[in-house]
GROMACS .gro file of C-alpha atoms in nm:
model
  238
    1UNK     CA    1   1.410  -0.507  -1.160
    2UNK     CA    2   1.141  -0.357  -1.073
    3UNK     CA    3   0.880  -0.489  -0.745
    4UNK     CA    4   0.630  -0.537  -1.055
    5UNK     CA    5   0.919  -0.762  -1.200
    6UNK     CA    6   0.997  -0.916  -0.863
    7UNK     CA    7   0.623  -1.036  -0.743
    8UNK     CA    8   0.609  -1.259  -1.133
    9UNK     CA    9   0.966  -1.445  -1.102
   10UNK     CA   10   0.826  -1.464  -0.742
   11UNK     CA   11   0.494  -1.635  -0.842
   12UNK     CA   12   0.672  -1.833  -1.174
   13UNK     CA   13   0.909  -1.983  -0.920
   14UNK     CA   14   0.611  -2.122  -0.751
   15UNK     CA   15   0.471  -2.214  -1.016
   16UNK     CA   16   0.737  -2.431  -1.108
   17UNK     CA   17   0.718  -2.560  -0.738
   18UNK     CA   18   0.364  -2.618  -0.717
   19UNK     CA   19   0.386  -2.824  -1.118
   20UNK     CA   20   0.672  -3.030  -0.976
   21UNK     CA   21   0.455  -3.120  -0.680
   22UNK     CA   22   0.169  -3.178  -0.835
   23UNK     CA   23  -0.088  -2.894  -0.762
   24UNK     CA   24  -0.190  -2.590  -0.862
   25UNK     CA   25  -0.020  -2.294  -0.812
   26UNK     CA   26  -0.300  -2.093  -0.735
   27UNK     CA   27  -0.344  -2.319  -0.363
   28UNK     CA   28  -0.035  -2.117  -0.206
   29UNK     CA   29  -0.063  -1.705  -0.182
   30UNK     CA   30   0.204  -1.537  -0.194
   31UNK     CA   31   0.281  -1.283   0.118
   32UNK     CA   32   0.518  -0.998   0.088
   33UNK     CA   33   0.680  -0.939   0.388
   34UNK     CA   34   0.672  -0.598   0.492
   35UNK     CA   35   0.891  -0.453   0.739
   36UNK     CA   36   1.068  -0.109   0.701
   37UNK     CA   37   0.929  -0.102   0.328
   38UNK     CA   38   0.813   0.221   0.254
   39UNK     CA   39   0.468   0.271   0.165
   40UNK     CA   40   0.562   0.354  -0.194
   41UNK     CA   41   0.691   0.016  -0.239
   42UNK     CA   42   0.383  -0.167  -0.118
   43UNK     CA   43   0.173   0.093  -0.321
   44UNK     CA   44   0.397  -0.073  -0.637
   45UNK     CA   45   0.352  -0.451  -0.519
   46UNK     CA   46  -0.070  -0.412  -0.497
   47UNK     CA   47  -0.124  -0.211  -0.838
   48UNK     CA   48   0.158  -0.537  -1.006
   49UNK     CA   49  -0.141  -0.845  -0.847
   50UNK     CA   50  -0.011  -0.837  -0.476
   51UNK     CA   51  -0.292  -0.879  -0.243
   52UNK     CA   52  -0.221  -1.018   0.121
   53UNK     CA   53   0.111  -0.872   0.339
   54UNK     CA   54   0.283  -0.975   0.644
   55UNK     CA   55   0.385  -0.708   0.903
   56UNK     CA   56   0.624  -0.777   1.148
   57UNK     CA   57   0.603  -0.403   1.312
   58UNK     CA   58   0.222  -0.272   1.483
   59UNK     CA   59   0.310   0.095   1.365
   60UNK     CA   60   0.418   0.051   1.032
   61UNK     CA   61   0.050  -0.283   1.012
   62UNK     CA   62  -0.114   0.071   1.040
   63UNK     CA   63   0.030   0.368   0.898
   64UNK     CA   64   0.039   0.112   0.592
   65UNK     CA   65  -0.305  -0.064   0.590
   66UNK     CA   66  -0.416   0.315   0.616
   67UNK     CA   67  -0.184   0.486   0.320
   68UNK     CA   68  -0.339   0.204   0.080
   69UNK     CA   69  -0.685   0.181   0.203
   70UNK     CA   70  -0.637   0.542   0.124
   71UNK     CA   71  -0.487   0.497  -0.227
   72UNK     CA   72  -0.863   0.279  -0.282
   73UNK     CA   73  -0.640  -0.013  -0.234
   74UNK     CA   74  -0.792  -0.402  -0.122
   75UNK     CA   75  -0.528  -0.598   0.116
   76UNK     CA   76  -0.515  -0.893   0.418
   77UNK     CA   77  -0.327  -0.749   0.643
   78UNK     CA   78  -0.159  -0.991   0.861
   79UNK     CA   79   0.110  -1.001   1.180
   80UNK     CA   80   0.376  -1.274   1.159
   81UNK     CA   81   0.612  -1.105   1.481
   82UNK     CA   82   0.506  -1.163   1.823
   83UNK     CA   83   0.286  -0.916   1.944
   84UNK     CA   84   0.414  -0.728   2.202
   85UNK     CA   85   0.086  -0.713   2.500
   86UNK     CA   86   0.089  -0.361   2.463
   87UNK     CA   87   0.021  -0.329   2.103
   88UNK     CA   88  -0.193  -0.583   2.071
   89UNK     CA   89  -0.509  -0.394   2.032
   90UNK     CA   90  -0.432  -0.230   1.754
   91UNK     CA   91  -0.250  -0.542   1.629
   92UNK     CA   92  -0.600  -0.675   1.597
   93UNK     CA   93  -0.803  -0.378   1.479
   94UNK     CA   94  -0.559  -0.395   1.183
   95UNK     CA   95  -0.490  -0.681   1.045
   96UNK     CA   96  -0.647  -0.909   0.949
   97UNK     CA   97  -0.544  -1.190   1.105
   98UNK     CA   98  -0.209  -1.294   1.356
   99UNK     CA   99  -0.029  -1.557   1.287
  100UNK     CA  100   0.218  -1.584   1.613
  101UNK     CA  101   0.061  -1.744   1.828
  102UNK     CA  102   0.255  -1.951   2.033
  103UNK     CA  103   0.094  -1.986   2.364
  104UNK     CA  104  -0.205  -2.033   2.552
  105UNK     CA  105  -0.097  -1.673   2.777
  106UNK     CA  106  -0.112  -1.460   2.413
  107UNK     CA  107  -0.404  -1.668   2.265
  108UNK     CA  108  -0.614  -1.555   2.610
  109UNK     CA  109  -0.537  -1.174   2.524
  110UNK     CA  110  -0.653  -1.223   2.198
  111UNK     CA  111  -0.974  -1.343   2.302
  112UNK     CA  112  -1.003  -1.104   2.548
  113UNK     CA  113  -1.000  -0.831   2.296
  114UNK     CA  114  -1.169  -0.995   2.071
  115UNK     CA  115  -1.455  -0.954   2.344
  116UNK     CA  116  -1.430  -0.616   2.434
  117UNK     CA  117  -1.345  -0.544   2.020
  118UNK     CA  118  -1.717  -0.715   2.016
  119UNK     CA  119  -1.893  -0.527   2.261
  120UNK     CA  120  -1.737  -0.216   2.091
  121UNK     CA  121  -1.938  -0.281   1.730
  122UNK     CA  122  -1.624  -0.385   1.563
  123UNK     CA  123  -1.592  -0.737   1.534
  124UNK     CA  124  -1.890  -1.076   1.589
  125UNK     CA  125  -1.690  -1.353   1.595
  126UNK     CA  126  -1.410  -1.493   1.650
  127UNK     CA  127  -1.050  -1.387   1.602
  128UNK     CA  128  -0.776  -1.584   1.377
  129UNK     CA  129  -0.543  -1.658   1.438
  130UNK     CA  130  -0.191  -1.909   1.281
  131UNK     CA  131  -0.073  -2.186   1.570
  132UNK     CA  132   0.296  -2.126   1.524
  133UNK     CA  133   0.537  -2.448   1.564
  134UNK     CA  134   0.933  -2.466   1.588
  135UNK     CA  135   0.937  -2.707   1.367
  136UNK     CA  136   1.310  -2.689   1.331
  137UNK     CA  137   1.333  -2.714   1.717
  138UNK     CA  138   1.634  -2.434   1.704
  139UNK     CA  139   1.628  -2.207   2.000
  140UNK     CA  140   1.643  -1.954   1.817
  141UNK     CA  141   1.313  -1.987   1.678
  142UNK     CA  142   0.983  -1.882   1.813
  143UNK     CA  143   0.658  -2.110   1.828
  144UNK     CA  144   0.572  -2.425   2.057
  145UNK     CA  145   0.752  -2.748   2.015
  146UNK     CA  146   0.557  -2.964   1.831
  147UNK     CA  147   0.540  -3.178   2.083
  148UNK     CA  148   0.270  -2.942   2.278
  149UNK     CA  149   0.063  -2.865   1.940
  150UNK     CA  150  -0.260  -3.098   2.009
  151UNK     CA  151  -0.261  -2.952   2.395
  152UNK     CA  152  -0.189  -2.668   2.279
  153UNK     CA  153  -0.507  -2.594   1.971
  154UNK     CA  154  -0.732  -2.813   2.260
  155UNK     CA  155  -0.712  -2.475   2.504
  156UNK     CA  156  -0.739  -2.279   2.241
  157UNK     CA  157  -0.975  -2.412   2.090
  158UNK     CA  158  -1.220  -2.358   2.440
  159UNK     CA  159  -1.179  -1.998   2.505
  160UNK     CA  160  -1.388  -1.934   2.204
  161UNK     CA  161  -1.339  -1.657   2.051
  162UNK     CA  162  -1.035  -1.744   1.865
  163UNK     CA  163  -1.020  -1.959   1.519
  164UNK     CA  164  -0.731  -2.133   1.466
  165UNK     CA  165  -0.741  -2.113   1.058
  166UNK     CA  166  -0.407  -2.366   1.029
  167UNK     CA  167   0.015  -2.373   1.182
  168UNK     CA  168   0.266  -2.134   1.101
  169UNK     CA  169   0.677  -2.199   1.032
  170UNK     CA  170   1.000  -2.121   0.996
  171UNK     CA  171   1.193  -2.349   0.857
  172UNK     CA  172   1.535  -2.485   0.997
  173UNK     CA  173   1.776  -2.236   0.929
  174UNK     CA  174   2.053  -2.454   0.788
  175UNK     CA  175   2.187  -2.504   0.392
  176UNK     CA  176   2.057  -2.906   0.418
  177UNK     CA  177   1.811  -2.955   0.175
  178UNK     CA  178   1.688  -3.270   0.383
  179UNK     CA  179   1.678  -3.093   0.714
  180UNK     CA  180   1.456  -2.760   0.581
  181UNK     CA  181   1.185  -3.024   0.415
  182UNK     CA  182   1.240  -3.204   0.714
  183UNK     CA  183   1.066  -2.905   0.970
  184UNK     CA  184   0.813  -2.879   0.685
  185UNK     CA  185   0.689  -3.189   0.606
  186UNK     CA  186   0.689  -3.239   0.958
  187UNK     CA  187   0.459  -2.979   0.959
  188UNK     CA  188   0.221  -3.007   0.734
  189UNK     CA  189   0.167  -3.363   0.912
  190UNK     CA  190   0.168  -3.122   1.253
  191UNK     CA  191  -0.181  -3.039   1.005
  192UNK     CA  192  -0.319  -3.320   0.949
  193UNK     CA  193  -0.323  -3.492   1.287
  194UNK     CA  194  -0.453  -3.123   1.416
  195UNK     CA  195  -0.756  -3.099   1.239
  196UNK     CA  196  -0.836  -3.463   1.231
  197UNK     CA  197  -0.786  -3.486   1.641
  198UNK     CA  198  -0.976  -3.206   1.704
  199UNK     CA  199  -1.246  -3.183   1.460
  200UNK     CA  200  -1.081  -2.876   1.265
  201UNK     CA  201  -1.108  -2.952   0.933
  202UNK     CA  202  -1.118  -2.539   0.827
  203UNK     CA  203  -0.832  -2.549   0.980
  204UNK     CA  204  -0.610  -2.588   0.646
  205UNK     CA  205  -0.323  -2.280   0.636
  206UNK     CA  206  -0.014  -2.386   0.602
  207UNK     CA  207   0.279  -2.089   0.628
  208UNK     CA  208   0.536  -2.197   0.586
  209UNK     CA  209   0.848  -2.085   0.310
  210UNK     CA  210   1.075  -1.722   0.231
  211UNK     CA  211   1.242  -1.664  -0.044
  212UNK     CA  212   1.545  -1.836   0.031
  213UNK     CA  213   1.362  -2.201   0.021
  214UNK     CA  214   1.029  -2.117  -0.106
  215UNK     CA  215   0.981  -2.405  -0.278
  216UNK     CA  216   1.123  -2.696  -0.036
  217UNK     CA  217   0.761  -2.553   0.104
  218UNK     CA  218   0.538  -2.558  -0.153
  219UNK     CA  219   0.652  -2.905  -0.266
  220UNK     CA  220   0.613  -2.949   0.081
  221UNK     CA  221   0.231  -2.827   0.123
  222UNK     CA  222   0.241  -2.464   0.194
  223UNK     CA  223  -0.048  -2.286   0.149
  224UNK     CA  224   0.122  -1.942   0.160
  225UNK     CA  225   0.457  -1.831   0.177
  226UNK     CA  226   0.627  -1.493   0.326
  227UNK     CA  227   0.915  -1.315   0.068
  228UNK     CA  228   0.981  -1.018   0.099
  229UNK     CA  229   1.365  -0.962  -0.014
  230UNK     CA  230   1.298  -1.161  -0.360
  231UNK     CA  231   1.009  -0.875  -0.446
  232UNK     CA  232   1.176  -0.570  -0.263
  233UNK     CA  233   1.546  -0.624  -0.236
  234UNK     CA  234   1.758  -0.601   0.066
  235UNK     CA  235   1.588  -0.506   0.361
  236UNK     CA  236   1.684  -0.060   0.423
  237UNK     CA  237   1.952  -0.082   0.677
  238UNK     CA  238   2.087  -0.415   0.621
   0.00000   0.00000   0.00000
């Protein structure tokens, strides 16, 4: 099947899951994970209606966003992987948001860089981020501990130049659906608690769910699903 057909199939999966949970399918954004995908694939996806891309690699983020713009396509481009400090400037200049903030150290670097961007006329306000939560407690996954979220979010708010738009998580890496659902439900509850406790009514994004568990994520309140394999197939070299 083509990328265009795959996107339609994934959208149908999202719609089925949304309807089963009493939600509108339009409330869920399909983010395409672009890691190692050639520009031609991203162009085909964009022409098929995809508007949001997630990037793990800063160099590819730069080249693909430039290519999409040159093709006259307006897209939202987000960082969904760890960002090394020496690549932060490039990431922020090319990405609309960074979804993997899990420490005050990272947020402080973003705030300092945003201050410089404002001074250079490249920005006018806080830089948007999602806080990544390790909802499964797995040692192999990044993210702040659930019990430390409110403290971290408060510290990020105090920086002034970083705006929290919501939370991101990776579901439990298991075939046990109950454990996957538990990790997503926890993230949803944490988001609600953060909004109420810290008075952040706009921090409504919940980026959770990928190719294998997107239906569970949508049923548990995800507003963004990150899909790569179901649209593009196995990544090159895998």
